[in-house]
Amino acid sequence: MTLEPPPLQEALNLEQMAPGVVHRLRLALSHNALGREFAVPVLVYRAREPGPVVGVTSAIHGNELNGIPTIHRLFDSVGAVHSLTRGAVVAVPILNTPGYLRFQREFHDGRDLNRVMPGKPDGASAELYAHRILDRLVRHFDYLIDLHTASFGRVNTLYVRADMSNPTEAAMARAVRPQIIVNNDATDGTLRGAASRAGVPSITVEIGDPQRIQPGLIRATRLGVQEVIEHLGLLPDIDDPDPRETVECSRSFWMYTDAGGILQVFPALNAMVKQGEVVATLTDPWGRVVRSYPSPQAGIVVGKSTNPAAHAGARIVHLGVPR
Ligand SMILES: [Zn+2]
């Protein structure tokens, strides 16, 4: 079966979209060298009552895919959007379509879209595209939930990054009920930071591992996203996420190797490590242990390397420091 591609638009005209049905469209953000549109898939559902617009975006890193089915399930025939009592949900399952096509994190020019925000209207390719994401999409949002995963060669827990000094963002983060919340003020060119500074409270949800579909984490994320939308007053209480203890961290940091070799990382995701506990060893090609890495302080394992081939300066573990 071949389905007709949804209509192509250059602007999002939410007010002109009929309430009570799922709208599918392609939104042009830029143009490629053939003069064709770089268009992103967009799903929209409006309730009959006016209210806030919640944006849900995914795959700004083109190989971070768990957010795609998370969004699809929010909008499918039994999805939560059909219960919306006010406002609208606008979702973009794949923001970085060139990266998605190449199974890569970066945009087609090799730049990281989530480090060049807010971009520039007269900038280079990735900067222009970043600017258009804000101007053609995020400008219509009152809140934003940006879905990510770990990067290549790493695994993540289900965790949320948010500026916990912002009460709205802190409440959104807690509503997800993730395994871990990491406090982070997003000053590094991210979509979350740019949206937040433009007055759109935003959180980032990190869902497991890159270039994979992980049903358990996707279900937990979908329920968490629904809880955020419910907390923002757009949904009645439908379906509570699995009860889970969230560990809130005041900050987090990566440990790195200071030599090259074969890396083995010991603690499991979400495990608590003690100060001084050896979290990894580095072995040389002849099987001799050349380094042991003790944790500099107590923490919880937010993410870790799964790539044993470690150059000097390779990431080891991402440790959260609980409040
Ligand atoms: Zn990402």
PDB file of C-alpha atoms and ligand atoms in Angstrom:
ATOM      1  CA  MET A   1       0.000   0.000   0.000  1.00  0.00           C
ATOM      2  CA  THR A   2       1.335   3.422  -0.932  1.00  0.00           C
ATOM      3  CA  LEU A   3      -0.099   6.312   0.999  1.00  0.00           C
ATOM      4  CA  GLU A   4      -0.166   9.826  -0.381  1.00  0.00           C
ATOM      5  CA  PRO A   5       2.414  12.046   1.312  1.00  0.00           C
ATOM      6  CA  PRO A   6       0.731  14.631   3.559  1.00  0.00           C
ATOM      7  CA  PRO A   7       0.502  18.206   2.253  1.00  0.00           C
ATOM      8  CA  LEU A   8       3.608  20.374   2.171  1.00  0.00           C
ATOM      9  CA  GLN A   9       3.423  23.682   4.034  1.00  0.00           C
ATOM     10  CA  GLU A  10       5.862  26.509   4.697  1.00  0.00           C
ATOM     11  CA  ALA A  11       4.069  27.690   7.830  1.00  0.00           C
ATOM     12  CA  LEU A  12       2.114  26.133  10.648  1.00  0.00           C
ATOM     13  CA  ASN A  13      -1.402  27.627  10.640  1.00  0.00           C
ATOM     14  CA  LEU A  14      -2.732  26.086  13.833  1.00  0.00           C
ATOM     15  CA  GLU A  15      -5.804  28.325  14.010  1.00  0.00           C
ATOM     16  CA  GLN A  16      -6.961  27.083  10.618  1.00  0.00           C
ATOM     17  CA  MET A  17      -6.781  23.407  11.602  1.00  0.00           C
ATOM     18  CA  ALA A  18     -10.084  21.799  12.528  1.00  0.00           C
ATOM     19  CA  PRO A  19     -10.291  20.578  16.138  1.00  0.00           C
ATOM     20  CA  GLY A  20     -10.898  16.960  17.070  1.00  0.00           C
ATOM     21  CA  VAL A  21      -8.880  15.250  14.319  1.00  0.00           C
ATOM     22  CA  VAL A  22      -5.235  14.309  13.812  1.00  0.00           C
ATOM     23  CA  HIS A  23      -3.584  16.478  11.143  1.00  0.00           C
ATOM     24  CA  ARG A  24      -0.510  15.205   9.304  1.00  0.00           C
ATOM     25  CA  LEU A  25       1.640  17.545   7.244  1.00  0.00           C
ATOM     26  CA  ARG A  26       5.144  18.138   5.958  1.00  0.00           C
ATOM     27  CA  LEU A  27       6.618  21.437   7.107  1.00  0.00           C
ATOM     28  CA  ALA A  28       9.393  22.855   4.886  1.00  0.00           C
ATOM     29  CA  LEU A  29      12.284  24.194   6.972  1.00  0.00           C
ATOM     30  CA  SER A  30      14.955  24.708   4.309  1.00  0.00           C
ATOM     31  CA  HIS A  31      16.022  23.538   0.838  1.00  0.00           C
ATOM     32  CA  ASN A  32      18.648  21.104  -0.411  1.00  0.00           C
ATOM     33  CA  ALA A  33      21.012  21.390  -3.390  1.00  0.00           C
ATOM     34  CA  LEU A  34      18.373  20.015  -5.753  1.00  0.00           C
ATOM     35  CA  GLY A  35      16.128  22.881  -4.754  1.00  0.00           C
ATOM     36  CA  ARG A  36      13.802  20.468  -2.947  1.00  0.00           C
ATOM     37  CA  GLU A  37      12.451  21.055   0.532  1.00  0.00           C
ATOM     38  CA  PHE A  38      14.021  19.779   3.708  1.00  0.00           C
ATOM     39  CA  ALA A  39      10.579  19.029   5.170  1.00  0.00           C
ATOM     40  CA  VAL A  40       9.856  17.549   8.598  1.00  0.00           C
ATOM     41  CA  PRO A  41       6.852  15.340   9.443  1.00  0.00           C
ATOM     42  CA  VAL A  42       4.401  17.119  11.766  1.00  0.00           C
ATOM     43  CA  LEU A  43       1.392  15.794  13.682  1.00  0.00           C
ATOM     44  CA  VAL A  44      -1.158  18.197  15.178  1.00  0.00           C
ATOM     45  CA  TYR A  45      -4.193  17.652  17.368  1.00  0.00           C
ATOM     46  CA  ARG A  46      -6.311  20.551  18.600  1.00  0.00           C
ATOM     47  CA  ALA A  47      -8.987  20.359  21.262  1.00  0.00           C
ATOM     48  CA  ARG A  48     -12.196  22.340  20.817  1.00  0.00           C
ATOM     49  CA  GLU A  49     -11.371  24.534  23.844  1.00  0.00           C
ATOM     50  CA  PRO A  50      -8.469  26.950  23.341  1.00  0.00           C
ATOM     51  CA  GLY A  51      -5.450  26.489  25.591  1.00  0.00           C
ATOM     52  CA  PRO A  52      -1.695  26.050  25.623  1.00  0.00           C
ATOM     53  CA  VAL A  53       0.231  24.414  22.784  1.00  0.00           C
ATOM     54  CA  VAL A  54       2.586  21.629  23.861  1.00  0.00           C
ATOM     55  CA  GLY A  55       5.378  20.794  21.398  1.00  0.00           C
ATOM     56  CA  VAL A  56       6.973  17.355  21.390  1.00  0.00           C
ATOM     57  CA  THR A  57      10.084  17.002  19.201  1.00  0.00           C
ATOM     58  CA  SER A  58      12.366  14.080  18.506  1.00  0.00           C
ATOM     59  CA  ALA A  59      15.481  13.097  16.534  1.00  0.00           C
ATOM     60  CA  ILE A  60      17.152  16.518  16.351  1.00  0.00           C
ATOM     61  CA  HIS A  61      20.023  14.054  16.604  1.00  0.00           C
ATOM     62  CA  GLY A  62      19.321  11.906  13.542  1.00  0.00           C
ATOM     63  CA  ASN A  63      20.270   8.556  15.114  1.00  0.00           C
ATOM     64  CA  GLU A  64      18.202   9.025  18.318  1.00  0.00           C
ATOM     65  CA  LEU A  65      15.033   7.177  17.422  1.00  0.00           C
ATOM     66  CA  ASN A  66      13.135   6.089  20.562  1.00  0.00           C
ATOM     67  CA  GLY A  67      11.174   9.357  20.472  1.00  0.00           C
ATOM     68  CA  ILE A  68       9.636   8.510  17.087  1.00  0.00           C
ATOM     69  CA  PRO A  69       7.335   5.652  18.221  1.00  0.00           C
ATOM     70  CA  THR A  70       6.738   7.555  21.477  1.00  0.00           C
ATOM     71  CA  ILE A  71       5.127  10.324  19.398  1.00  0.00           C
ATOM     72  CA  HIS A  72       3.366   7.904  17.040  1.00  0.00           C
ATOM     73  CA  ARG A  73       1.660   6.226  19.998  1.00  0.00           C
ATOM     74  CA  LEU A  74       0.462   9.550  21.411  1.00  0.00           C
ATOM     75  CA  PHE A  75      -1.311  10.177  18.085  1.00  0.00           C
ATOM     76  CA  ASP A  76      -2.460   6.680  17.059  1.00  0.00           C
ATOM     77  CA  SER A  77      -6.127   5.644  17.030  1.00  0.00           C
ATOM     78  CA  VAL A  78      -6.144   5.036  20.807  1.00  0.00           C
ATOM     79  CA  GLY A  79      -3.546   7.718  21.598  1.00  0.00           C
ATOM     80  CA  ALA A  80      -3.837  10.217  24.446  1.00  0.00           C
ATOM     81  CA  VAL A  81      -4.331  13.224  22.145  1.00  0.00           C
ATOM     82  CA  HIS A  82      -7.909  12.075  21.473  1.00  0.00           C
ATOM     83  CA  SER A  83      -8.652  12.849  25.142  1.00  0.00           C
ATOM     84  CA  LEU A  84      -7.318  16.426  24.934  1.00  0.00           C
ATOM     85  CA  THR A  85      -9.799  18.797  26.600  1.00  0.00           C
ATOM     86  CA  ARG A  86      -8.103  22.099  25.707  1.00  0.00           C
ATOM     87  CA  GLY A  87      -5.117  23.446  23.787  1.00  0.00           C
ATOM     88  CA  ALA A  88      -3.132  21.525  21.220  1.00  0.00           C
ATOM     89  CA  VAL A  89      -0.265  19.085  20.867  1.00  0.00           C
ATOM     90  CA  VAL A  90       2.150  19.595  17.962  1.00  0.00           C
ATOM     91  CA  ALA A  91       4.710  16.834  17.447  1.00  0.00           C
ATOM     92  CA  VAL A  92       7.691  16.442  15.119  1.00  0.00           C
ATOM     93  CA  PRO A  93       8.922  12.824  15.154  1.00  0.00           C
ATOM     94  CA  ILE A  94      12.047  13.573  13.063  1.00  0.00           C
ATOM     95  CA  LEU A  95      13.540  17.080  13.288  1.00  0.00           C
ATOM     96  CA  ASN A  96      16.897  16.311  11.631  1.00  0.00           C
ATOM     97  CA  THR A  97      15.801  14.449   8.498  1.00  0.00           C
ATOM     98  CA  PRO A  98      19.238  14.611   6.748  1.00  0.00           C
ATOM     99  CA  GLY A  99      20.916  13.034   9.799  1.00  0.00           C
ATOM    100  CA  TYR A 100      18.163  10.437  10.111  1.00  0.00           C
ATOM    101  CA  LEU A 101      18.731   9.345   6.490  1.00  0.00           C
ATOM    102  CA  ARG A 102      22.465   8.883   7.171  1.00  0.00           C
ATOM    103  CA  PHE A 103      21.968   7.131  10.570  1.00  0.00           C
ATOM    104  CA  GLN A 104      23.998   9.957  12.107  1.00  0.00           C
ATOM    105  CA  ARG A 105      23.651  12.453  14.942  1.00  0.00           C
ATOM    106  CA  GLU A 106      24.722  15.543  12.982  1.00  0.00           C
ATOM    107  CA  PHE A 107      23.035  17.562  10.239  1.00  0.00           C
ATOM    108  CA  HIS A 108      24.140  17.016   6.607  1.00  0.00           C
ATOM    109  CA  ASP A 109      27.021  19.507   7.014  1.00  0.00           C
ATOM    110  CA  GLY A 110      28.475  17.597   9.968  1.00  0.00           C
ATOM    111  CA  ARG A 111      27.324  20.163  12.552  1.00  0.00           C
ATOM    112  CA  ASP A 112      25.317  19.340  15.650  1.00  0.00           C
ATOM    113  CA  LEU A 113      21.930  21.115  15.415  1.00  0.00           C
ATOM    114  CA  ASN A 114      21.614  20.853  19.184  1.00  0.00           C
ATOM    115  CA  ARG A 115      24.747  22.974  19.702  1.00  0.00           C
ATOM    116  CA  VAL A 116      24.059  25.813  17.249  1.00  0.00           C
ATOM    117  CA  MET A 117      20.725  27.042  18.647  1.00  0.00           C
ATOM    118  CA  PRO A 118      19.249  29.634  18.274  1.00  0.00           C
ATOM    119  CA  GLY A 119      20.935  29.611  14.852  1.00  0.00           C
ATOM    120  CA  LYS A 120      20.943  32.572  12.436  1.00  0.00           C
ATOM    121  CA  PRO A 121      18.544  33.606   9.655  1.00  0.00           C
ATOM    122  CA  ASP A 122      21.579  34.486   7.492  1.00  0.00           C
ATOM    123  CA  GLY A 123      23.912  31.762   8.797  1.00  0.00           C
ATOM    124  CA  ALA A 124      25.453  28.554   7.450  1.00  0.00           C
ATOM    125  CA  SER A 125      23.306  25.526   6.629  1.00  0.00           C
ATOM    126  CA  ALA A 126      22.853  24.129  10.157  1.00  0.00           C
ATOM    127  CA  GLU A 127      22.468  27.616  11.671  1.00  0.00           C
ATOM    128  CA  LEU A 128      19.754  28.531   9.166  1.00  0.00           C
ATOM    129  CA  TYR A 129      17.945  25.248   9.805  1.00  0.00           C
ATOM    130  CA  ALA A 130      18.209  25.763  13.581  1.00  0.00           C
ATOM    131  CA  HIS A 131      16.755  29.258  13.206  1.00  0.00           C
ATOM    132  CA  ARG A 132      13.856  27.859  11.144  1.00  0.00           C
ATOM    133  CA  ILE A 133      13.111  25.203  13.807  1.00  0.00           C
ATOM    134  CA  LEU A 134      12.623  28.018  16.304  1.00  0.00           C
ATOM    135  CA  ASP A 135      10.834  30.373  13.900  1.00  0.00           C
ATOM    136  CA  ARG A 136       8.502  27.916  12.135  1.00  0.00           C
ATOM    137  CA  LEU A 137       7.840  25.465  14.976  1.00  0.00           C
ATOM    138  CA  VAL A 138       8.862  26.451  18.491  1.00  0.00           C
ATOM    139  CA  ARG A 139       7.407  29.962  18.136  1.00  0.00           C
ATOM    140  CA  HIS A 140       3.963  28.337  18.161  1.00  0.00           C
ATOM    141  CA  PHE A 141       4.622  26.380  21.387  1.00  0.00           C
ATOM    142  CA  ASP A 142       3.910  27.313  24.994  1.00  0.00           C
ATOM    143  CA  TYR A 143       5.888  24.315  26.313  1.00  0.00           C
ATOM    144  CA  LEU A 144       8.421  21.942  24.745  1.00  0.00           C
ATOM    145  CA  ILE A 145       9.405  18.338  25.431  1.00  0.00           C
ATOM    146  CA  ASP A 146      12.483  17.383  23.359  1.00  0.00           C
ATOM    147  CA  LEU A 147      13.144  13.639  23.092  1.00  0.00           C
ATOM    148  CA  HIS A 148      16.703  12.265  22.814  1.00  0.00           C
ATOM    149  CA  THR A 149      18.733   9.105  23.518  1.00  0.00           C
ATOM    150  CA  ALA A 150      22.363   8.378  24.341  1.00  0.00           C
ATOM    151  CA  SER A 151      24.978   8.956  21.623  1.00  0.00           C
ATOM    152  CA  PHE A 152      26.755   6.261  19.596  1.00  0.00           C
ATOM    153  CA  GLY A 153      28.806   3.900  21.776  1.00  0.00           C
ATOM    154  CA  ARG A 154      26.896   4.743  24.967  1.00  0.00           C
ATOM    155  CA  VAL A 155      23.774   3.667  26.832  1.00  0.00           C
ATOM    156  CA  ASN A 156      21.468   5.792  28.980  1.00  0.00           C
ATOM    157  CA  THR A 157      18.878   5.352  31.669  1.00  0.00           C
ATOM    158  CA  LEU A 158      15.518   7.072  31.145  1.00  0.00           C
ATOM    159  CA  TYR A 159      16.475  10.482  32.464  1.00  0.00           C
ATOM    160  CA  VAL A 160      15.388  14.099  32.175  1.00  0.00           C
ATOM    161  CA  ARG A 161      17.563  17.182  31.838  1.00  0.00           C
ATOM    162  CA  ALA A 162      15.951  20.346  33.134  1.00  0.00           C
ATOM    163  CA  ASP A 163      16.774  23.642  34.802  1.00  0.00           C
ATOM    164  CA  MET A 164      15.448  22.746  38.247  1.00  0.00           C
ATOM    165  CA  SER A 165      15.730  26.397  39.376  1.00  0.00           C
ATOM    166  CA  ASN A 166      12.833  27.132  36.969  1.00  0.00           C
ATOM    167  CA  PRO A 167       9.673  25.996  38.812  1.00  0.00           C
ATOM    168  CA  THR A 168       7.699  25.258  35.611  1.00  0.00           C
ATOM    169  CA  GLU A 169      10.501  23.177  34.126  1.00  0.00           C
ATOM    170  CA  ALA A 170      11.108  21.400  37.447  1.00  0.00           C
ATOM    171  CA  ALA A 171       7.421  20.431  37.640  1.00  0.00           C
ATOM    172  CA  MET A 172       7.464  19.202  34.013  1.00  0.00           C
ATOM    173  CA  ALA A 173      10.576  17.110  34.754  1.00  0.00           C
ATOM    174  CA  ARG A 174       9.036  15.546  37.856  1.00  0.00           C
ATOM    175  CA  ALA A 175       5.795  14.775  35.997  1.00  0.00           C
ATOM    176  CA  VAL A 176       7.711  12.477  33.616  1.00  0.00           C
ATOM    177  CA  ARG A 177       8.711  10.349  36.629  1.00  0.00           C
ATOM    178  CA  PRO A 178      12.004   9.297  35.025  1.00  0.00           C
ATOM    179  CA  GLN A 179      14.645   7.167  36.731  1.00  0.00           C
ATOM    180  CA  ILE A 180      16.882  10.226  37.151  1.00  0.00           C
ATOM    181  CA  ILE A 181      16.584  14.025  36.800  1.00  0.00           C
ATOM    182  CA  VAL A 182      19.791  15.935  36.090  1.00  0.00           C
ATOM    183  CA  ASN A 183      19.750  19.660  36.840  1.00  0.00           C
ATOM    184  CA  ASN A 184      21.352  21.522  33.937  1.00  0.00           C
ATOM    185  CA  ASP A 185      20.828  25.125  32.846  1.00  0.00           C
ATOM    186  CA  ALA A 186      21.297  24.455  29.072  1.00  0.00           C
ATOM    187  CA  THR A 187      23.672  27.244  28.087  1.00  0.00           C
ATOM    188  CA  ASP A 188      25.332  25.155  25.363  1.00  0.00           C
ATOM    189  CA  GLY A 189      23.378  25.940  22.186  1.00  0.00           C
ATOM    190  CA  THR A 190      20.666  23.345  22.746  1.00  0.00           C
ATOM    191  CA  LEU A 191      17.084  23.514  21.533  1.00  0.00           C
ATOM    192  CA  ARG A 192      15.945  23.246  25.166  1.00  0.00           C
ATOM    193  CA  GLY A 193      18.062  26.265  26.176  1.00  0.00           C
ATOM    194  CA  ALA A 194      17.051  28.393  23.171  1.00  0.00           C
ATOM    195  CA  ALA A 195      13.358  27.600  23.609  1.00  0.00           C
ATOM    196  CA  SER A 196      13.540  28.275  27.344  1.00  0.00           C
ATOM    197  CA  ARG A 197      15.215  31.645  26.787  1.00  0.00           C
ATOM    198  CA  ALA A 198      12.512  32.468  24.221  1.00  0.00           C
ATOM    199  CA  GLY A 199       9.919  31.973  26.996  1.00  0.00           C
ATOM    200  CA  VAL A 200       8.947  28.375  26.196  1.00  0.00           C
ATOM    201  CA  PRO A 201       9.596  26.204  29.284  1.00  0.00           C
ATOM    202  CA  SER A 202      11.389  23.097  28.040  1.00  0.00           C
ATOM    203  CA  ILE A 203      12.747  19.767  29.206  1.00  0.00           C
ATOM    204  CA  THR A 204      14.871  17.114  27.517  1.00  0.00           C
ATOM    205  CA  VAL A 205      13.991  13.440  27.944  1.00  0.00           C
ATOM    206  CA  GLU A 206      16.827  10.982  27.267  1.00  0.00           C
ATOM    207  CA  ILE A 207      15.375   7.588  26.318  1.00  0.00           C
ATOM    208  CA  GLY A 208      17.909   4.764  26.297  1.00  0.00           C
ATOM    209  CA  ASP A 209      20.183   4.003  23.389  1.00  0.00           C
ATOM    210  CA  PRO A 210      20.801   5.353  19.854  1.00  0.00           C
ATOM    211  CA  GLN A 211      19.573   3.803  16.564  1.00  0.00           C
ATOM    212  CA  ARG A 212      17.225   1.452  18.427  1.00  0.00           C
ATOM    213  CA  ILE A 213      13.569   1.017  19.315  1.00  0.00           C
ATOM    214  CA  GLN A 214      13.219   0.002  23.015  1.00  0.00           C
ATOM    215  CA  PRO A 215       9.554  -0.777  23.780  1.00  0.00           C
ATOM    216  CA  GLY A 216       9.772  -0.688  27.606  1.00  0.00           C
ATOM    217  CA  LEU A 217      11.447   2.728  27.686  1.00  0.00           C
ATOM    218  CA  ILE A 218       9.136   4.035  24.957  1.00  0.00           C
ATOM    219  CA  ARG A 219       6.061   3.030  26.970  1.00  0.00           C
ATOM    220  CA  ALA A 220       7.449   4.676  30.118  1.00  0.00           C
ATOM    221  CA  THR A 221       8.254   7.835  28.140  1.00  0.00           C
ATOM    222  CA  ARG A 222       4.842   7.976  26.477  1.00  0.00           C
ATOM    223  CA  LEU A 223       3.166   7.737  29.891  1.00  0.00           C
ATOM    224  CA  GLY A 224       5.582  10.363  31.221  1.00  0.00           C
ATOM    225  CA  VAL A 225       4.854  12.766  28.341  1.00  0.00           C
ATOM    226  CA  GLN A 226       1.110  12.256  28.931  1.00  0.00           C
ATOM    227  CA  GLU A 227       1.642  13.103  32.605  1.00  0.00           C
ATOM    228  CA  VAL A 228       3.374  16.370  31.609  1.00  0.00           C
ATOM    229  CA  ILE A 229       0.499  17.271  29.263  1.00  0.00           C
ATOM    230  CA  GLU A 230      -1.946  16.387  32.047  1.00  0.00           C
ATOM    231  CA  HIS A 231       0.031  18.478  34.553  1.00  0.00           C
ATOM    232  CA  LEU A 232      -0.173  21.430  32.116  1.00  0.00           C
ATOM    233  CA  GLY A 233      -3.958  21.107  32.179  1.00  0.00           C
ATOM    234  CA  LEU A 234      -4.671  19.765  28.684  1.00  0.00           C
ATOM    235  CA  LEU A 235      -5.635  16.206  29.601  1.00  0.00           C
ATOM    236  CA  PRO A 236      -7.787  14.621  32.283  1.00  0.00           C
ATOM    237  CA  ASP A 237      -6.100  11.995  34.467  1.00  0.00           C
ATOM    238  CA  ILE A 238      -5.894   9.019  32.073  1.00  0.00           C
ATOM    239  CA  ASP A 239      -3.205   6.552  32.876  1.00  0.00           C
ATOM    240  CA  ASP A 240      -0.557   6.970  35.534  1.00  0.00           C
ATOM    241  CA  PRO A 241       3.003   5.897  34.756  1.00  0.00           C
ATOM    242  CA  ASP A 242       4.483   2.984  36.630  1.00  0.00           C
ATOM    243  CA  PRO A 243       5.366   4.083  40.139  1.00  0.00           C
ATOM    244  CA  ARG A 244       9.039   4.794  40.191  1.00  0.00           C
ATOM    245  CA  GLU A 245      11.469   6.499  42.496  1.00  0.00           C
ATOM    246  CA  THR A 246      13.138   9.408  40.723  1.00  0.00           C
ATOM    247  CA  VAL A 247      16.648  10.316  41.839  1.00  0.00           C
ATOM    248  CA  GLU A 248      17.147  14.089  41.509  1.00  0.00           C
ATOM    249  CA  CYS A 249      20.724  15.191  40.854  1.00  0.00           C
ATOM    250  CA  SER A 250      22.028  18.697  41.458  1.00  0.00           C
ATOM    251  CA  ARG A 251      24.633  18.162  38.719  1.00  0.00           C
ATOM    252  CA  SER A 252      26.322  15.464  36.698  1.00  0.00           C
ATOM    253  CA  PHE A 253      29.708  14.868  35.092  1.00  0.00           C
ATOM    254  CA  TRP A 254      31.508  12.439  32.806  1.00  0.00           C
ATOM    255  CA  MET A 255      34.648  10.527  33.787  1.00  0.00           C
ATOM    256  CA  TYR A 256      37.183  10.175  30.926  1.00  0.00           C
ATOM    257  CA  THR A 257      40.169   7.873  30.322  1.00  0.00           C
ATOM    258  CA  ASP A 258      43.636   9.439  30.432  1.00  0.00           C
ATOM    259  CA  ALA A 259      45.230   6.663  28.315  1.00  0.00           C
ATOM    260  CA  GLY A 260      44.197   4.456  25.404  1.00  0.00           C
ATOM    261  CA  GLY A 261      43.273   0.762  25.423  1.00  0.00           C
ATOM    262  CA  ILE A 262      40.405  -1.659  25.866  1.00  0.00           C
ATOM    263  CA  LEU A 263      37.828  -0.215  28.248  1.00  0.00           C
ATOM    264  CA  GLN A 264      35.637  -2.249  30.556  1.00  0.00           C
ATOM    265  CA  VAL A 265      32.978  -0.413  32.595  1.00  0.00           C
ATOM    266  CA  PHE A 266      31.569  -2.249  35.629  1.00  0.00           C
ATOM    267  CA  PRO A 267      28.497  -0.612  37.212  1.00  0.00           C
ATOM    268  CA  ALA A 268      25.040  -1.119  35.723  1.00  0.00           C
ATOM    269  CA  LEU A 269      22.871   1.761  34.573  1.00  0.00           C
ATOM    270  CA  ASN A 270      21.036   3.410  37.449  1.00  0.00           C
ATOM    271  CA  ALA A 271      23.442   1.839  40.011  1.00  0.00           C
ATOM    272  CA  MET A 272      24.753   3.867  42.943  1.00  0.00           C
ATOM    273  CA  VAL A 273      28.553   3.938  43.160  1.00  0.00           C
ATOM    274  CA  LYS A 274      30.580   4.824  46.223  1.00  0.00           C
ATOM    275  CA  GLN A 275      33.444   7.267  46.338  1.00  0.00           C
ATOM    276  CA  GLY A 276      36.631   5.326  45.519  1.00  0.00           C
ATOM    277  CA  GLU A 277      34.787   2.394  43.926  1.00  0.00           C
ATOM    278  CA  VAL A 278      36.596   1.192  40.787  1.00  0.00           C
ATOM    279  CA  VAL A 279      34.145   1.809  37.928  1.00  0.00           C
ATOM    280  CA  ALA A 280      36.348   0.815  34.986  1.00  0.00           C
ATOM    281  CA  THR A 281      39.660  -0.657  33.888  1.00  0.00           C
ATOM    282  CA  LEU A 282      41.737  -0.107  30.787  1.00  0.00           C
ATOM    283  CA  THR A 283      43.689  -3.064  29.376  1.00  0.00           C
ATOM    284  CA  ASP A 284      46.503  -2.911  26.822  1.00  0.00           C
ATOM    285  CA  PRO A 285      46.456  -5.067  23.658  1.00  0.00           C
ATOM    286  CA  TRP A 286      48.497  -7.752  25.511  1.00  0.00           C
ATOM    287  CA  GLY A 287      45.874  -8.130  28.231  1.00  0.00           C
ATOM    288  CA  ARG A 288      47.645  -6.183  30.975  1.00  0.00           C
ATOM    289  CA  VAL A 289      45.590  -3.782  33.093  1.00  0.00           C
ATOM    290  CA  VAL A 290      47.109  -0.326  32.622  1.00  0.00           C
ATOM    291  CA  ARG A 291      44.564   1.792  34.517  1.00  0.00           C
ATOM    292  CA  SER A 292      41.853   1.423  37.145  1.00  0.00           C
ATOM    293  CA  TYR A 293      39.386   4.281  37.509  1.00  0.00           C
ATOM    294  CA  PRO A 294      37.934   4.932  40.980  1.00  0.00           C
ATOM    295  CA  SER A 295      34.888   7.167  41.201  1.00  0.00           C
ATOM    296  CA  PRO A 296      35.930  10.597  42.553  1.00  0.00           C
ATOM    297  CA  GLN A 297      32.679  10.848  44.500  1.00  0.00           C
ATOM    298  CA  ALA A 298      29.487   8.969  45.251  1.00  0.00           C
ATOM    299  CA  GLY A 299      26.950   9.093  42.435  1.00  0.00           C
ATOM    300  CA  ILE A 300      24.370   7.353  40.301  1.00  0.00           C
ATOM    301  CA  VAL A 301      25.154   5.929  36.840  1.00  0.00           C
ATOM    302  CA  VAL A 302      23.109   8.030  34.373  1.00  0.00           C
ATOM    303  CA  GLY A 303      24.866   6.641  31.298  1.00  0.00           C
ATOM    304  CA  LYS A 304      28.016   4.771  30.337  1.00  0.00           C
ATOM    305  CA  SER A 305      30.260   3.794  27.453  1.00  0.00           C
ATOM    306  CA  THR A 306      29.588   0.545  25.601  1.00  0.00           C
ATOM    307  CA  ASN A 307      32.485   1.023  23.178  1.00  0.00           C
ATOM    308  CA  PRO A 308      35.505  -0.973  24.416  1.00  0.00           C
ATOM    309  CA  ALA A 309      37.927   0.670  21.937  1.00  0.00           C
ATOM    310  CA  ALA A 310      38.995   3.690  23.971  1.00  0.00           C
ATOM    311  CA  HIS A 311      41.359   6.410  22.817  1.00  0.00           C
ATOM    312  CA  ALA A 312      42.814   8.560  25.580  1.00  0.00           C
ATOM    313  CA  GLY A 313      40.023  10.932  26.602  1.00  0.00           C
ATOM    314  CA  ALA A 314      37.225   8.408  25.984  1.00  0.00           C
ATOM    315  CA  ARG A 315      34.058   8.723  28.016  1.00  0.00           C
ATOM    316  CA  ILE A 316      33.670   6.174  30.829  1.00  0.00           C
ATOM    317  CA  VAL A 317      30.578   6.852  32.917  1.00  0.00           C
ATOM    318  CA  HIS A 318      28.127   9.740  33.294  1.00  0.00           C
ATOM    319  CA  LEU A 319      27.629  10.153  37.041  1.00  0.00           C
ATOM    320  CA  GLY A 320      24.821  12.113  38.605  1.00  0.00           C
ATOM    321  CA  VAL A 321      25.376  13.695  42.007  1.00  0.00           C
ATOM    322  CA  PRO A 322      22.182  13.247  44.042  1.00  0.00           C
ATOM    323  CA  ARG A 323      20.919  16.264  45.957  1.00  0.00           C
TER     324      ARG A 323
HETATM  325 ZN    ZN B   1      20.552  13.817  21.546  1.00  0.00          ZN
END
